[in-house]
Tab-separated table of C-alpha atoms in Angstrom:
chain	number	residue	atom	x	y	z
A	1	UNK	CA	-16.616	34.287	0.590
A	2	UNK	CA	-16.116	30.194	0.610
A	3	UNK	CA	-18.646	28.249	-1.287
A	4	UNK	CA	-19.009	24.531	-1.666
A	5	UNK	CA	-19.816	23.140	-5.499
A	6	UNK	CA	-22.792	20.895	-5.666
A	7	UNK	CA	-21.086	18.563	-8.004
A	8	UNK	CA	-17.734	18.267	-5.443
A	9	UNK	CA	-17.960	16.115	-2.484
A	10	UNK	CA	-15.068	15.993	0.025
A	11	UNK	CA	-12.226	13.289	-0.747
A	12	UNK	CA	-9.946	11.498	1.987
A	13	UNK	CA	-7.013	9.849	0.679
A	14	UNK	CA	-5.252	7.125	2.738
A	15	UNK	CA	-1.591	6.462	2.181
A	16	UNK	CA	-0.841	3.347	3.849
A	17	UNK	CA	3.042	2.530	3.662
A	18	UNK	CA	3.907	-1.202	3.132
A	19	UNK	CA	6.381	-2.765	5.278
A	20	UNK	CA	7.580	-6.536	3.515
A	21	UNK	CA	8.098	-8.730	6.515
A	22	UNK	CA	8.653	-6.661	9.340
A	23	UNK	CA	7.026	-6.077	12.582
A	24	UNK	CA	4.399	-4.125	11.531
A	25	UNK	CA	2.090	-3.824	14.680
A	26	UNK	CA	5.077	-2.392	16.405
A	27	UNK	CA	6.465	0.212	14.151
A	28	UNK	CA	5.659	3.539	15.454
A	29	UNK	CA	3.546	4.964	12.466
A	30	UNK	CA	1.281	1.600	12.631
A	31	UNK	CA	0.470	2.073	16.400
A	32	UNK	CA	-0.651	5.854	16.035
A	33	UNK	CA	-3.351	4.888	13.103
A	34	UNK	CA	-3.776	1.068	14.376
A	35	UNK	CA	-7.492	1.418	15.013
A	36	UNK	CA	-8.284	2.866	11.265
A	37	UNK	CA	-5.767	0.389	9.671
A	38	UNK	CA	-7.518	-2.382	11.146
A	39	UNK	CA	-11.099	-1.341	9.287
A	40	UNK	CA	-9.110	-2.185	5.943
A	41	UNK	CA	-10.690	-5.480	4.728
A	42	UNK	CA	-7.507	-7.854	4.585
A	43	UNK	CA	-4.777	-5.437	5.925
A	44	UNK	CA	-1.712	-7.648	5.522
A	45	UNK	CA	1.420	-7.502	3.563
A	46	UNK	CA	2.594	-10.555	2.059
A	47	UNK	CA	0.918	-13.796	0.571
A	48	UNK	CA	2.385	-16.332	2.444
A	49	UNK	CA	3.038	-16.357	6.740
A	50	UNK	CA	6.819	-15.247	6.634
A	51	UNK	CA	8.508	-14.831	8.472
A	52	UNK	CA	6.476	-15.082	11.544
A	53	UNK	CA	3.334	-16.537	10.789
A	54	UNK	CA	1.519	-15.290	13.764
A	55	UNK	CA	1.834	-11.336	12.240
A	56	UNK	CA	0.676	-12.544	8.707
A	57	UNK	CA	-1.933	-15.553	9.701
A	58	UNK	CA	-5.259	-14.183	7.805
A	59	UNK	CA	-6.308	-15.764	4.366
A	60	UNK	CA	-6.052	-12.627	2.087
A	61	UNK	CA	-9.621	-11.033	1.306
A	62	UNK	CA	-8.992	-9.547	-2.583
A	63	UNK	CA	-12.116	-8.455	-3.454
A	64	UNK	CA	-12.579	-6.768	-0.369
A	65	UNK	CA	-9.610	-4.905	-0.490
A	66	UNK	CA	-10.347	-4.010	-3.516
A	67	UNK	CA	-13.922	-2.695	-2.661
A	68	UNK	CA	-12.274	-0.291	0.040
A	69	UNK	CA	-10.025	0.862	-2.151
A	70	UNK	CA	-10.390	3.342	-4.923
A	71	UNK	CA	-6.839	3.274	-5.879
A	72	UNK	CA	-4.143	0.778	-5.031
A	73	UNK	CA	-0.607	1.371	-6.020
A	74	UNK	CA	2.312	-0.762	-5.496
A	75	UNK	CA	6.194	-0.023	-5.767
A	76	UNK	CA	7.932	-2.989	-5.998
A	77	UNK	CA	11.653	-4.121	-6.868
A	78	UNK	CA	13.011	-7.230	-8.411
A	79	UNK	CA	16.151	-7.129	-6.346
A	80	UNK	CA	14.486	-7.074	-2.933
A	81	UNK	CA	16.112	-8.862	-0.672
A	82	UNK	CA	13.266	-9.780	1.558
A	83	UNK	CA	10.008	-10.214	-0.392
A	84	UNK	CA	10.470	-12.605	-4.108
A	85	UNK	CA	9.653	-10.959	-6.692
A	86	UNK	CA	6.806	-13.431	-7.273
A	87	UNK	CA	5.047	-12.503	-4.288
A	88	UNK	CA	5.234	-8.604	-5.218
A	89	UNK	CA	3.786	-9.611	-8.919
A	90	UNK	CA	1.300	-11.522	-7.111
A	91	UNK	CA	-0.189	-9.117	-4.839
A	92	UNK	CA	-0.493	-6.961	-7.768
A	93	UNK	CA	-2.111	-9.178	-10.045
A	94	UNK	CA	-4.919	-10.043	-7.317
A	95	UNK	CA	-5.111	-6.467	-6.358
A	96	UNK	CA	-4.860	-5.152	-10.008
A	97	UNK	CA	-2.583	-2.634	-8.814
A	98	UNK	CA	-0.875	0.048	-10.600
A	99	UNK	CA	2.427	-1.303	-10.256
A	100	UNK	CA	5.929	0.371	-10.624
A	101	UNK	CA	8.153	-2.127	-10.969
A	102	UNK	CA	11.929	-1.107	-10.153
A	103	UNK	CA	15.418	-3.416	-11.195
A	104	UNK	CA	17.602	-1.888	-8.353
A	105	UNK	CA	15.374	-0.496	-5.228
A	106	UNK	CA	15.662	-3.108	-3.198
A	107	UNK	CA	13.837	-2.767	-0.673
A	108	UNK	CA	12.980	0.318	-0.576
A	109	UNK	CA	15.312	1.825	2.583
A	110	UNK	CA	16.687	5.387	1.035
A	111	UNK	CA	15.679	8.200	2.826
A	112	UNK	CA	14.216	9.859	-0.813
A	113	UNK	CA	11.674	8.246	-2.549
A	114	UNK	CA	10.549	11.247	-5.214
A	115	UNK	CA	8.972	8.625	-7.308
A	116	UNK	CA	6.159	8.058	-5.037
A	117	UNK	CA	5.909	11.980	-5.092
A	118	UNK	CA	5.655	12.171	-8.408
A	119	UNK	CA	2.804	9.391	-8.569
A	120	UNK	CA	0.448	11.231	-5.901
A	121	UNK	CA	1.209	14.718	-7.228
A	122	UNK	CA	0.270	12.857	-10.526
A	123	UNK	CA	-3.252	11.822	-8.960
A	124	UNK	CA	-4.061	14.753	-6.978
A	125	UNK	CA	-3.609	16.528	-10.621
A	126	UNK	CA	-5.809	14.422	-12.349
A	127	UNK	CA	-8.374	14.700	-9.623
A	128	UNK	CA	-8.397	18.444	-9.584
């Protein structure tokens, strides 16, 4: 028989894949969850309006983002050809993100991302 322990509450995790400066509004995954993502205050990818200001022209709402997210994990690489390291570091600083810094991952365009799986597993194990 299934019982819910009174001290436990149902939880929900949302993993939002980031996309540095691409056209995220036309990405297949984004279209599927458009309304839910639009509810996240300040949902954006970069600080400055690059490369196309029409996608990133809202001011960042750092405090609202932090209040809406229990945990923020950011993966960034110093050799990213599209996002300057200073932008990635600034976002991590403003959000007090748990930053995983890499020297050689570029824009993380490989088909495998084992570090992400490890971080998620660690979070789930600590929550259990």
